[in-house]
Short mmCIF file of C-alpha atoms and ligand atoms in Angstrom, two decimals:
data_model
loop_
_atom_site.label_atom_id
_atom_site.label_comp_id
_atom_site.label_asym_id
_atom_site.label_seq_id
_atom_site.Cartn_x
_atom_site.Cartn_y
_atom_site.Cartn_z
CA UNK A 1196 -1.07 41.12 -19.56
CA UNK A 1197 -0.32 43.67 -16.87
CA UNK A 1198 2.31 43.50 -14.10
CA UNK A 1199 2.68 45.25 -10.89
CA UNK A 1200 6.27 46.17 -11.44
CA UNK A 1201 5.69 48.02 -14.69
CA UNK A 1202 6.24 51.64 -15.31
CA UNK A 1203 3.15 53.73 -15.90
CA UNK A 1204 3.70 53.70 -19.69
CA UNK A 1205 4.29 50.02 -19.82
CA UNK A 1206 1.31 49.30 -17.64
CA UNK A 1207 -0.92 51.47 -19.73
CA UNK A 1208 0.21 49.71 -22.92
CA UNK A 1209 -0.11 46.31 -21.22
CA UNK A 1210 -3.53 47.22 -19.86
CA UNK A 1211 -4.74 48.27 -23.29
CA UNK A 1212 -3.33 45.19 -24.86
CA UNK A 1213 -4.54 42.76 -22.31
CA UNK A 1214 -8.24 43.66 -22.04
CA UNK A 1215 -10.94 41.87 -20.19
CA UNK A 1216 -12.20 39.88 -23.09
CA UNK A 1217 -10.25 37.27 -24.97
CA UNK A 1218 -10.39 39.48 -28.08
CA UNK A 1219 -7.95 41.76 -26.34
CA UNK A 1220 -10.09 44.87 -26.23
CA UNK A 1221 -9.42 47.59 -23.67
CA UNK A 1222 -10.28 46.82 -20.10
CA UNK A 1223 -13.95 47.06 -19.31
CA UNK A 1224 -14.24 50.33 -17.49
CA UNK A 1225 -17.71 51.58 -17.42
CA UNK A 1226 -18.76 55.09 -18.53
CA UNK A 1227 -19.30 56.31 -14.99
CA UNK A 1228 -16.03 54.72 -13.81
CA UNK A 1229 -13.13 56.23 -15.65
CA UNK A 1230 -9.94 54.13 -15.47
CA UNK A 1231 -8.31 54.68 -12.07
CA UNK A 1232 -4.63 54.63 -11.33
CA UNK A 1233 -2.91 54.11 -8.01
CA UNK A 1234 -0.44 56.73 -6.58
CA UNK A 1235 2.31 54.75 -8.29
CA UNK A 1236 0.58 54.94 -11.66
CA UNK A 1237 -0.66 51.33 -11.80
CA UNK A 1238 -4.08 50.54 -13.05
CA UNK A 1239 -6.74 50.13 -10.33
CA UNK A 1240 -9.78 48.00 -10.99
CA UNK A 1241 -13.35 49.36 -11.24
CA UNK A 1242 -15.55 49.24 -8.17
CA UNK A 1243 -16.12 45.67 -6.87
CA UNK A 1244 -17.92 43.48 -4.47
CA UNK A 1245 -15.79 40.46 -3.89
CA UNK A 1246 -17.61 37.44 -2.54
CA UNK A 1247 -15.27 34.98 -0.84
CA UNK A 1248 -16.72 31.42 -0.73
CA UNK A 1249 -14.86 29.32 1.86
CA UNK A 1250 -14.07 32.49 3.80
CA UNK A 1251 -13.41 30.57 7.00
CA UNK A 1252 -11.19 27.99 5.32
CA UNK A 1253 -7.46 27.57 5.14
CA UNK A 1254 -6.78 29.29 1.83
CA UNK A 1255 -8.72 32.38 2.79
CA UNK A 1256 -6.78 32.48 6.12
CA UNK A 1257 -3.30 31.96 4.65
CA UNK A 1258 -3.51 33.71 1.35
CA UNK A 1259 -6.69 35.46 0.34
CA UNK A 1260 -7.51 37.73 3.29
CA UNK A 1261 -3.88 38.69 3.89
CA UNK A 1262 -3.50 39.17 0.11
CA UNK A 1263 -6.53 41.40 -0.22
CA UNK A 1264 -5.21 43.52 2.66
CA UNK A 1265 -1.77 43.82 1.00
CA UNK A 1266 -3.49 44.89 -2.26
CA UNK A 1267 -5.37 47.52 -0.30
CA UNK A 1268 -2.16 48.72 1.41
CA UNK A 1269 -0.46 48.96 -1.97
CA UNK A 1270 -3.33 51.18 -3.24
CA UNK A 1271 -4.28 48.51 -5.84
CA UNK A 1272 -7.82 47.84 -4.68
CA UNK A 1273 -10.71 49.58 -6.41
CA UNK A 1274 -11.64 53.09 -5.18
CA UNK A 1275 -14.84 51.58 -3.71
CA UNK A 1276 -15.08 47.94 -2.80
CA UNK A 1277 -16.61 45.55 -0.27
CA UNK A 1278 -15.59 41.97 0.62
CA UNK A 1279 -18.45 39.60 1.58
CA UNK A 1280 -17.32 36.49 3.31
CA UNK A 1281 -19.52 33.37 2.95
CA UNK A 1282 -19.61 29.81 4.29
CA UNK A 1283 -22.34 27.23 4.89
CA UNK A 1284 -24.73 28.15 7.70
CA UNK A 1285 -23.06 25.76 10.23
CA UNK A 1286 -19.76 27.71 9.87
CA UNK A 1287 -21.42 31.15 9.52
CA UNK A 1288 -20.03 34.15 11.34
CA UNK A 1289 -21.34 37.51 12.22
CA UNK A 1290 -19.80 40.59 10.53
CA UNK A 1291 -17.80 41.28 13.66
CA UNK A 1292 -16.57 37.63 13.97
CA UNK A 1293 -15.54 37.71 10.30
CA UNK A 1294 -13.53 40.92 10.94
CA UNK A 1295 -11.92 39.36 13.88
CA UNK A 1296 -11.17 36.20 11.85
CA UNK A 1297 -9.59 38.38 9.08
CA UNK A 1298 -7.52 40.34 11.64
CA UNK A 1299 -6.12 37.14 13.05
CA UNK A 1300 -5.43 35.76 9.58
CA UNK A 1301 -3.58 38.91 8.55
CA UNK A 1302 -1.66 39.05 11.86
CA UNK A 1303 -0.45 35.44 11.41
CA UNK A 1304 0.13 35.20 7.62
CA UNK A 1305 0.23 38.75 6.30
CA UNK A 1306 3.24 40.76 5.18
CA UNK A 1307 2.11 43.72 7.28
CA UNK A 1308 0.36 44.02 10.61
CA UNK A 1309 -3.41 44.56 10.77
CA UNK A 1310 -3.21 48.02 12.48
CA UNK A 1311 -3.47 51.74 11.80
CA UNK A 1312 -5.71 53.60 9.40
CA UNK A 1313 -5.07 51.17 6.60
CA UNK A 1314 -6.41 48.25 8.57
CA UNK A 1315 -9.46 50.14 9.96
CA UNK A 1316 -10.40 51.18 6.35
CA UNK A 1317 -9.96 47.58 5.18
CA UNK A 1318 -11.88 46.07 8.07
CA UNK A 1319 -14.86 48.37 7.35
CA UNK A 1320 -15.21 46.72 3.94
CA UNK A 1321 -15.79 43.27 5.40
CA UNK A 1322 -19.19 41.59 6.07
CA UNK A 1323 -20.50 38.13 6.13
CA UNK A 1324 -23.57 36.31 4.66
CA UNK A 1325 -24.22 32.56 5.25
CA UNK A 1326 -24.52 30.52 2.04
CA UNK A 1327 -26.98 27.63 2.14
CA UNK A 1328 -28.06 26.15 -1.24
CA UNK A 1329 -31.69 25.94 0.15
CA UNK A 1330 -31.76 29.43 1.57
CA UNK A 1331 -29.48 31.97 -0.17
CA UNK A 1332 -31.28 34.94 1.57
CA UNK A 1333 -28.48 35.87 4.02
CA UNK A 1334 -25.86 35.86 1.21
CA UNK A 1335 -28.11 37.84 -1.10
CA UNK A 1336 -28.82 40.42 1.60
CA UNK A 1337 -25.07 40.77 2.32
CA UNK A 1338 -24.23 41.34 -1.34
CA UNK A 1339 -27.10 43.83 -1.80
CA UNK A 1340 -25.96 45.78 1.38
CA UNK A 1341 -22.39 45.82 0.04
CA UNK A 1342 -23.57 47.12 -3.32
CA UNK A 1343 -25.67 49.81 -1.76
CA UNK A 1344 -22.79 50.94 0.38
CA UNK A 1345 -20.70 51.35 -2.78
CA UNK A 1346 -23.43 52.84 -5.02
CA UNK A 1347 -23.60 52.54 -8.79
CA UNK A 1348 -23.30 49.07 -10.32
CA UNK A 1349 -20.07 47.56 -8.98
CA UNK A 1350 -18.64 44.54 -10.64
CA UNK A 1351 -19.03 41.23 -8.80
CA UNK A 1352 -16.10 38.83 -8.33
CA UNK A 1353 -16.78 35.41 -6.82
CA UNK A 1354 -13.79 33.49 -5.46
CA UNK A 1355 -14.57 29.83 -4.93
CA UNK A 1356 -12.03 28.93 -2.31
CA UNK A 1357 -13.96 25.72 -1.59
CA UNK A 1358 -13.22 22.00 -2.13
CA UNK A 1359 -13.75 20.94 -5.77
CA UNK A 1360 -16.81 18.90 -4.93
CA UNK A 1361 -18.59 22.04 -3.79
CA UNK A 1362 -17.99 24.03 -7.10
CA UNK A 1363 -21.20 22.79 -8.85
CA UNK A 1364 -23.61 23.69 -6.00
CA UNK A 1365 -22.00 27.14 -5.62
CA UNK A 1366 -22.14 27.79 -9.32
CA UNK A 1367 -25.81 26.71 -9.27
CA UNK A 1368 -26.62 29.16 -6.46
CA UNK A 1369 -24.96 31.96 -8.35
CA UNK A 1370 -26.96 31.16 -11.45
CA UNK A 1371 -30.35 30.65 -9.71
CA UNK A 1372 -30.18 33.77 -7.68
CA UNK A 1373 -29.02 36.01 -10.45
CA UNK A 1374 -25.85 36.97 -8.51
CA UNK A 1375 -23.78 35.78 -11.46
CA UNK A 1376 -25.01 38.77 -13.51
CA UNK A 1377 -22.19 41.28 -13.94
CA UNK A 1378 -19.94 38.82 -12.20
CA UNK A 1379 -16.65 36.99 -12.83
CA UNK A 1380 -15.68 33.83 -11.07
CA UNK A 1381 -12.30 32.56 -9.81
CA UNK A 1382 -12.20 28.82 -9.64
CA UNK A 1383 -9.60 27.13 -7.44
CA UNK A 1384 -7.53 24.07 -8.40
CA UNK A 1385 -7.42 21.17 -8.86
CA UNK A 1386 -9.74 21.66 -11.89
CA UNK A 1387 -11.07 18.09 -12.21
CA UNK A 1388 -9.34 14.89 -11.60
CA UNK A 1389 -9.45 13.51 -15.12
CA UNK A 1390 -10.81 14.45 -18.54
CA UNK A 1391 -14.42 13.46 -17.81
CA UNK A 1392 -14.63 15.40 -14.53
CA UNK A 1393 -13.00 18.48 -16.10
CA UNK A 1394 -15.38 18.41 -18.96
CA UNK A 1395 -18.35 18.11 -16.63
CA UNK A 1396 -17.08 20.93 -14.47
CA UNK A 1397 -16.53 23.19 -17.48
CA UNK A 1398 -20.05 22.37 -18.63
CA UNK A 1399 -21.50 23.35 -15.17
CA UNK A 1400 -19.51 26.62 -15.14
CA UNK A 1401 -20.33 27.47 -18.76
CA UNK A 1402 -24.16 27.07 -18.00
CA UNK A 1403 -23.85 30.16 -15.81
CA UNK A 1404 -20.60 32.02 -16.82
CA UNK A 1405 -19.28 32.42 -20.38
CA UNK A 1406 -15.54 31.65 -20.75
CA UNK A 1407 -14.62 35.36 -20.73
CA UNK A 1408 -15.73 35.50 -17.10
CA UNK A 1409 -14.08 32.43 -15.86
CA UNK A 1410 -10.68 32.60 -14.13
CA UNK A 1411 -9.16 29.22 -13.34
CA UNK A 1412 -6.54 30.06 -10.86
CA UNK A 1413 -3.02 28.63 -10.70
CA UNK A 1414 -1.00 30.60 -8.19
CA UNK A 1415 2.30 29.54 -9.80
CA UNK A 1416 1.38 31.69 -12.76
CA UNK A 1417 1.03 34.70 -10.52
CA UNK A 1418 4.53 34.40 -9.27
CA UNK A 1419 7.08 36.49 -11.09
CA UNK A 1420 8.16 33.32 -12.96
CA UNK A 1421 5.95 33.56 -16.01
CA UNK A 1422 6.74 37.26 -16.61
CA UNK A 1423 10.39 36.49 -16.16
CA UNK A 1424 10.20 33.67 -18.71
CA UNK A 1425 8.39 35.82 -21.22
CA UNK A 1426 10.74 38.84 -20.73
CA UNK A 1427 13.86 36.73 -20.87
CA UNK A 1428 12.74 34.88 -24.06
CA UNK A 1429 11.06 37.59 -26.02
CA UNK A 1430 12.64 40.83 -24.90
CA UNK A 1431 16.24 39.71 -25.57
CA UNK A 1432 17.48 39.01 -29.03
CA UNK A 1433 20.22 36.59 -27.97
CA UNK A 1434 18.08 33.79 -26.54
CA UNK A 1435 15.14 33.12 -28.84
CA UNK A 1436 17.36 32.01 -31.69
CA UNK A 1437 18.81 29.22 -29.58
CA UNK A 1438 15.51 28.27 -27.73
CA UNK A 1439 14.82 25.20 -29.79
CA UNK A 1440 15.81 21.62 -30.60
CA UNK A 1441 18.91 22.63 -32.57
CA UNK A 1442 20.63 24.05 -29.41
CA UNK A 1443 18.79 22.59 -26.41
CA UNK A 1444 19.14 18.96 -25.51
CA UNK A 1445 16.64 18.76 -22.71
CA UNK A 1446 14.55 20.85 -20.25
CA UNK A 1447 13.98 20.41 -16.58
CA UNK A 1448 11.11 21.89 -14.55
CA UNK A 1449 11.98 21.07 -10.95
CA UNK A 1450 9.81 21.95 -7.92
CA UNK A 1451 10.99 19.94 -4.98
CA UNK A 1452 9.33 20.79 -1.56
CA UNK A 1453 10.73 20.34 1.77
CA UNK A 1454 7.38 20.31 3.47
CA UNK A 1455 5.40 17.13 4.03
CA UNK A 1456 1.66 16.90 3.61
CA UNK A 1457 1.30 19.09 6.74
CA UNK A 1458 -1.95 17.66 8.05
CA UNK A 1459 -3.61 17.70 4.65
CA UNK A 1460 -4.08 13.90 4.60
CA UNK A 1461 -7.68 14.03 3.57
CA UNK A 1462 -7.02 16.25 0.57
CA UNK A 1463 -3.75 14.57 -0.37
CA UNK A 1464 -4.94 10.98 -0.21
CA UNK A 1465 -7.62 11.76 -2.80
CA UNK A 1466 -5.37 13.93 -4.99
CA UNK A 1467 -1.64 12.98 -4.99
CA UNK A 1468 1.26 14.92 -6.37
CA UNK A 1469 0.45 14.35 -10.04
CA UNK A 1470 -2.90 16.12 -9.77
CA UNK A 1471 -1.85 18.57 -7.08
CA UNK A 1472 1.33 19.85 -8.67
CA UNK A 1473 2.03 18.39 -12.10
CA UNK A 1474 -1.20 18.92 -13.96
CA UNK A 1475 -1.89 22.13 -12.00
CA UNK A 1476 1.43 23.93 -11.79
CA UNK A 1477 4.30 22.30 -13.69
CA UNK A 1478 2.39 21.65 -17.01
CA UNK A 1479 1.40 25.30 -17.03
CA UNK A 1480 5.04 26.44 -16.67
CA UNK A 1481 5.95 23.99 -19.42
CA UNK A 1482 3.37 25.75 -21.59
CA UNK A 1483 5.15 29.12 -21.16
CA UNK A 1484 8.69 27.70 -21.56
CA UNK A 1485 7.81 25.82 -24.73
CA UNK A 1486 5.38 28.19 -26.45
CA UNK A 1487 5.98 29.81 -29.82
CA UNK A 1488 6.47 33.61 -29.72
CA UNK A 1489 2.94 34.97 -29.24
CA UNK A 1490 1.90 37.72 -31.71
CA UNK A 1491 1.32 40.07 -28.65
CA UNK A 1492 0.88 39.97 -24.93
CA UNK A 1493 -2.87 39.74 -25.07
CA UNK A 1494 -4.64 37.01 -23.14
CA UNK A 1495 -5.85 35.48 -26.37
CA UNK A 1496 -2.46 35.29 -28.00
CA UNK A 1497 -0.73 33.91 -24.90
CA UNK A 1498 -3.41 31.34 -24.19
CA UNK A 1499 -3.62 30.30 -27.86
CA UNK A 1500 0.11 29.62 -27.87
CA UNK A 1501 0.05 27.78 -24.56
CA UNK A 1502 -2.81 25.55 -25.65
CA UNK A 1503 -0.95 24.76 -28.89
CA UNK A 1504 1.88 23.32 -26.75
CA UNK A 1505 -0.59 21.16 -24.84
CA UNK A 1506 -2.05 19.93 -28.13
CA UNK A 1507 1.36 18.67 -29.17
CA UNK A 1508 1.99 16.84 -25.93
CA UNK A 1509 2.34 13.15 -26.40
CA UNK A 1510 0.13 10.95 -24.16
CA UNK A 1511 2.16 10.28 -21.04
CA UNK A 1512 3.98 6.95 -21.04
CA UNK A 1513 3.80 5.32 -17.62
CA UNK A 1514 7.14 3.83 -18.36
CA UNK A 1515 8.62 7.28 -18.21
CA UNK A 1516 7.13 8.20 -14.90
CA UNK A 1517 8.45 7.60 -11.41
CA UNK A 1518 5.82 7.66 -8.67
CA UNK A 1519 7.35 8.00 -5.22
CA UNK A 1520 6.06 7.94 -1.62
CA UNK A 1521 8.17 9.16 1.29
CA UNK A 1522 8.90 6.65 4.03
CA UNK A 1523 6.49 7.32 6.89
CA UNK A 1524 3.68 8.71 4.74
CA UNK A 1525 1.51 5.71 5.51
CA UNK A 1526 1.81 6.38 9.23
CA UNK A 1527 0.55 10.03 8.85
CA UNK A 1528 -2.81 10.49 10.62
CA UNK A 1529 -5.64 10.07 8.20
CA UNK A 1530 -3.61 8.21 5.65
CA UNK A 1531 -4.60 4.66 4.56
CA UNK A 1532 -1.88 2.23 5.80
CA UNK A 1533 -1.95 0.61 2.40
CA UNK A 1534 -2.02 3.88 0.45
CA UNK A 1535 -0.63 3.97 -3.09
CA UNK A 1536 -1.06 7.77 -3.27
CA UNK A 1537 2.15 9.34 -4.69
CA UNK A 1538 3.84 12.13 -2.77
CA UNK A 1539 6.47 12.48 -5.54
CA UNK A 1540 6.44 12.40 -9.32
CA UNK A 1541 9.19 12.69 -11.88
CA UNK A 1542 8.26 12.20 -15.50
CA UNK A 1543 9.40 12.73 -19.06
CA UNK A 1544 7.21 14.74 -21.37
CA UNK A 1545 7.59 14.94 -25.18
CA UNK A 1546 6.26 17.53 -27.54
CA UNK A 1547 5.57 16.67 -31.16
CA UNK A 1548 6.29 19.98 -32.80
CA UNK A 1549 8.97 21.54 -35.00
CA UNK A 1550 10.60 23.43 -32.13
CA UNK A 1551 10.86 20.59 -29.62
CA UNK A 1552 10.71 17.26 -31.50
CA UNK A 1553 13.21 14.92 -29.73
CA UNK A 1554 13.84 17.20 -26.76
CA UNK A 1555 12.72 15.64 -23.49
CA UNK A 1556 11.18 17.77 -20.78
CA UNK A 1557 11.78 16.34 -17.30
CA UNK A 1558 9.39 17.43 -14.54
CA UNK A 1559 9.85 16.67 -10.88
CA UNK A 1560 7.92 17.60 -7.74
CA UNK A 1561 7.50 15.98 -4.33
CA UNK A 1562 7.00 16.45 -0.62
CA UNK A 1563 9.60 15.93 2.13
CA UNK A 1564 12.52 16.40 -0.22
CA UNK A 1565 15.89 17.84 0.52
CA UNK A 1566 15.14 21.45 -0.48
CA UNK A 1567 12.18 23.70 -1.43
CA UNK A 1568 13.07 25.18 -4.86
CA UNK A 1569 11.41 26.27 -8.14
CA UNK A 1570 13.81 25.87 -10.94
CA UNK A 1571 13.55 25.68 -14.77
CA UNK A 1572 16.80 24.51 -16.42
CA UNK A 1573 17.56 24.48 -20.15
CA UNK A 1574 20.47 22.14 -20.92
CA UNK A 1575 22.41 23.14 -24.06
CA UNK A 1576 23.96 20.75 -26.63
CA UNK A 1577 27.73 20.35 -26.78
CA UNK A 1578 29.60 22.41 -29.40
CA UNK A 1579 29.99 20.54 -32.68
CA UNK A 1580 33.74 20.02 -32.31
CA UNK A 1581 35.22 18.89 -28.93
CA UNK A 1582 38.74 20.50 -29.01
CA UNK A 1583 39.40 20.67 -25.31
CA UNK A 1584 40.92 17.84 -23.28
CA UNK A 1585 38.46 16.02 -21.14
CA UNK A 1586 38.82 17.02 -17.50
CA UNK A 1587 38.54 15.08 -14.28
CA UNK A 1588 34.91 15.91 -13.74
CA UNK A 1589 34.08 14.37 -17.12
CA UNK A 1590 35.65 11.10 -16.10
CA UNK A 1591 33.50 11.07 -13.04
CA UNK A 1592 30.53 11.40 -15.42
CA UNK A 1593 29.48 14.63 -13.80
CA UNK A 1594 30.30 17.22 -16.35
CA UNK A 1595 27.35 19.08 -17.69
CA UNK A 1596 27.07 21.16 -20.72
CA UNK A 1597 25.95 24.80 -20.61
CA UNK A 1598 22.82 25.28 -18.64
CA UNK A 1599 20.48 28.23 -18.30
CA UNK A 1600 18.71 28.27 -14.91
CA UNK A 1601 15.65 30.27 -14.15
CA UNK A 1602 14.94 30.09 -10.40
CA UNK A 1603 11.58 31.48 -9.85
CA UNK A 1604 11.24 31.28 -6.07
CA UNK A 1605 10.26 34.93 -5.41
CA UNK A 1606 12.02 37.26 -6.10
CA UNK A 1607 13.98 34.92 -8.35
CA UNK A 1608 17.24 34.66 -10.13
CA UNK A 1609 18.65 33.73 -13.54
CA UNK A 1610 21.93 31.88 -13.92
CA UNK A 1611 24.10 30.63 -16.75
CA UNK A 1612 26.48 27.74 -16.19
CA UNK A 1613 29.30 27.50 -18.65
CA UNK A 1614 32.87 26.41 -19.00
CA UNK A 1615 35.94 28.53 -18.54
CA UNK A 1616 39.68 27.91 -18.75
CA UNK A 1617 41.43 27.44 -15.42
CA UNK A 1618 44.39 29.98 -15.16
CA UNK A 1619 47.68 28.30 -15.84
CA UNK A 1620 49.77 26.80 -18.64
CA UNK A 1621 47.51 23.75 -19.14
CA UNK A 1622 44.28 23.82 -21.08
CA UNK A 1623 42.02 22.74 -18.23
CA UNK A 1624 38.37 23.69 -18.12
CA UNK A 1625 36.21 24.18 -15.09
CA UNK A 1626 32.59 25.11 -14.65
CA UNK A 1627 31.57 28.75 -13.82
CA UNK A 1628 28.28 30.43 -13.24
CA UNK A 1629 26.98 34.01 -13.94
CA UNK A 1630 24.02 34.93 -11.83
CA UNK A 1631 21.48 37.73 -11.92
CA UNK A 1632 19.67 38.00 -8.68
CA UNK A 1633 16.44 40.08 -8.51
CA UNK A 1634 16.85 40.63 -4.82
CA UNK A 1635 20.08 42.51 -5.35
CA UNK A 1636 18.92 44.49 -8.39
CA UNK A 1637 15.42 45.83 -7.93
CA UNK A 1638 13.33 47.54 -5.32
CA UNK A 1639 10.49 45.12 -4.76
CA UNK A 1640 8.02 47.61 -3.47
CA UNK A 1641 5.48 46.60 -6.14
CA UNK A 1642 6.10 42.92 -5.72
CA UNK A 1643 2.92 40.95 -5.21
CA UNK A 1644 2.58 37.47 -4.01
CA UNK A 1645 1.04 34.92 -6.56
CA UNK A 1646 -2.53 35.14 -5.35
CA UNK A 1647 -2.43 38.91 -4.99
CA UNK A 1648 -1.28 39.39 -8.50
CA UNK A 1649 -3.94 36.98 -9.86
CA UNK A 1650 -6.85 38.45 -7.84
CA UNK A 1651 -5.74 41.87 -9.11
CA UNK A 1652 -5.69 40.53 -12.67
CA UNK A 1653 -9.20 39.04 -12.26
CA UNK A 1654 -10.56 42.32 -11.06
CA UNK A 1655 -8.97 43.97 -14.09
CA UNK A 1656 -10.48 41.30 -16.28
CA UNK A 1657 -7.06 40.10 -17.64
CA UNK A 1658 -7.13 36.36 -18.27
CA UNK A 1659 -3.53 36.07 -19.51
CA UNK A 1660 -2.43 34.08 -16.47
CA UNK A 1661 -5.47 31.94 -16.08
CA UNK A 1662 -6.14 28.51 -17.54
CA UNK A 1663 -8.55 28.14 -20.43
CA UNK A 1664 -11.08 25.34 -20.66
CA UNK A 1665 -9.61 23.72 -23.78
CA UNK A 1666 -6.10 23.86 -22.34
CA UNK A 1667 -6.96 22.03 -19.07
CA UNK A 1668 -9.09 19.44 -20.91
CA UNK A 1669 -6.21 18.76 -23.23
CA UNK A 1670 -3.79 18.17 -20.33
CA UNK A 1671 -6.14 15.66 -18.73
CA UNK A 1672 -6.49 13.88 -22.07
CA UNK A 1673 -2.67 13.51 -22.40
CA UNK A 1674 -2.50 12.30 -18.78
CA UNK A 1675 -5.06 9.49 -19.30
CA UNK A 1676 -2.54 6.60 -19.87
CA UNK A 1677 -0.81 7.39 -16.62
CA UNK A 1678 -4.09 7.83 -14.66
CA UNK A 1679 -5.40 4.58 -16.04
CA UNK A 1680 -2.19 2.55 -15.55
CA UNK A 1681 -0.14 4.04 -12.74
CA UNK A 1682 2.97 2.15 -11.81
CA UNK A 1683 3.36 1.27 -8.10
CA UNK A 1684 4.87 3.90 -5.83
CA UNK A 1685 8.62 3.59 -4.92
CA UNK A 1686 9.60 4.68 -1.45
CA UNK A 1687 12.22 7.44 -0.78
CA UNK A 1688 13.75 8.77 2.41
CA UNK A 1689 12.53 12.07 3.67
CA UNK A 1690 15.16 14.63 2.96
CA UNK A 1691 16.34 12.90 -0.21
CA UNK A 1692 15.72 13.98 -3.88
CA UNK A 1693 13.29 11.12 -4.49
CA UNK A 1694 13.56 7.43 -5.39
CA UNK A 1695 16.81 6.26 -6.91
CA UNK A 1696 15.22 5.46 -10.28
CA UNK A 1697 14.90 9.16 -11.09
CA UNK A 1698 18.57 9.13 -12.19
CA UNK A 1699 17.76 6.43 -14.77
CA UNK A 1700 14.75 8.40 -15.89
CA UNK A 1701 16.87 11.47 -16.84
CA UNK A 1702 19.85 9.54 -18.32
CA UNK A 1703 22.04 10.52 -20.16
CA UNK A 1704 21.50 13.88 -18.45
CA UNK A 1705 21.59 14.82 -14.80
CA UNK A 1706 19.23 16.69 -12.52
CA UNK A 1707 20.42 20.23 -12.20
CA UNK A 1708 19.45 20.16 -8.52
CA UNK A 1709 21.03 19.86 -6.04
CA UNK A 1710 23.24 22.77 -7.08
CA UNK A 1711 26.57 21.12 -7.84
CA UNK A 1712 28.85 24.04 -7.20
C1 BG6 B 547 -0.40 24.19 -3.85
C2 BG6 B 547 -0.38 22.70 -3.53
O1 BG6 B 547 -1.13 24.39 -4.96
O2 BG6 B 547 0.95 24.57 -4.05
C3 BG6 B 547 0.53 22.44 -2.32
O3 BG6 B 547 -1.70 22.30 -3.16
C4 BG6 B 547 1.85 22.96 -2.62
O4 BG6 B 547 0.61 21.02 -2.05
C5 BG6 B 547 1.79 24.42 -2.93
O5 BG6 B 547 2.67 22.79 -1.39
C6 BG6 B 547 3.19 25.00 -3.35
O6 BG6 B 547 3.09 26.37 -3.54
P1 BG6 B 547 4.25 27.32 -3.23
O7 BG6 B 547 3.87 28.66 -3.78
O8 BG6 B 547 4.50 27.29 -1.77
O9 BG6 B 547 5.45 26.77 -4.00
#
């Protein structure tokens, strides 16, 4: 696994360890393309043609085009590269229209303005080729032209930023035309809607790309969160010994969102929060929080350990799941007035393994909630002997034991909540917090946004932060009881923390959000 904020030595070591293939061999640089490094010493991918399916869509506009430009500005794109946008014929653009589209996208959503020498160089790499399953000629021509402009045999990277129902036809085109040769594919989420559909999708993809060339993307794993969790757990001697059922009573993975469905009714009605957020993002985080120490930071070792966690996940019990829907959701344009789609989920997950047996993991995510946060909390057990008088807070039922908080909203912070004695003659305790804030401590010049980091990793062939076929299938299998027998949705007020029953779900513990200090 490599990381943009590493020193040159660390990055070299990480790059060698990570490798493109699951076996963890060195990255696949070809003989005529020696490994490149950016001015800051970070590894730069080999020459590439990136083909962006869904180039005129929302994701490309908000994240992918601005992200690719940021990578270029940061000196992390290959020495020679071209970006070919593609979309079905009815949405096709000319090269110039695509450049204009990209400029507008970067101006609206990018971290830096589309101007100056950097922008002109980037703009020159853009071209467009319409993709029609019955006539792939324009796309083929655009890819060939891009390859000729680069020279040699650049690597191909296909990013499928298209709705899931379009994945099979795109994969088929890539296979039939031979474009898939020498190529890797990034597949967007949600990856299937249940076990059968995920298995079918895996079979379709594997008929053209072997697993070592498949990058199932989950942009949460490209945030600094996962690296932070791994570093915190495995680089520090004091935490790992207590990271288990002997010391931890429960774990929370909490991702409330303030935004509503924001005009995405069509997508949301057919998906809901469980598929959109829990299976996709929160279960993946759970995998990193709960995993056994990997033998190394190679993609294989990390993904093996994460999959083992998923294998120990008990089938979800619908009795331990709260499905919520915010008041007013059914009045949103495009939403069925009788809709039972959940805009909120809180659930309890249990793992049957030696480290976590008996330790509940509580996961929560929802739209139109009080705050937008990304927080993992580990709640510690009480000391064996309670010597201190019980304070007022305890009477109010509010006192919490020690908590370790990992707030992974970029750039992130880590906090420890503990008890201290109030100054004075009486032995009175109060809660205190020690916080480490990334924003105050590091220069974030190498910080990359989730998608940027992951596209870079895909170009480098590093699969560490991408979901593997067996892992995602296992998650869908564990989700089956809930998908087959969902409980009715409970309503909640926009701006709240969800339906009232979430407090019963987590009893005898308390949600660590909202911050109580
Ligand atoms: C996306 C979901 O994958 O993640 C959205 O489809 C959600 O519904 C988004 O809002 C949250 O991502 P972030 O990075 O803004 O927390």
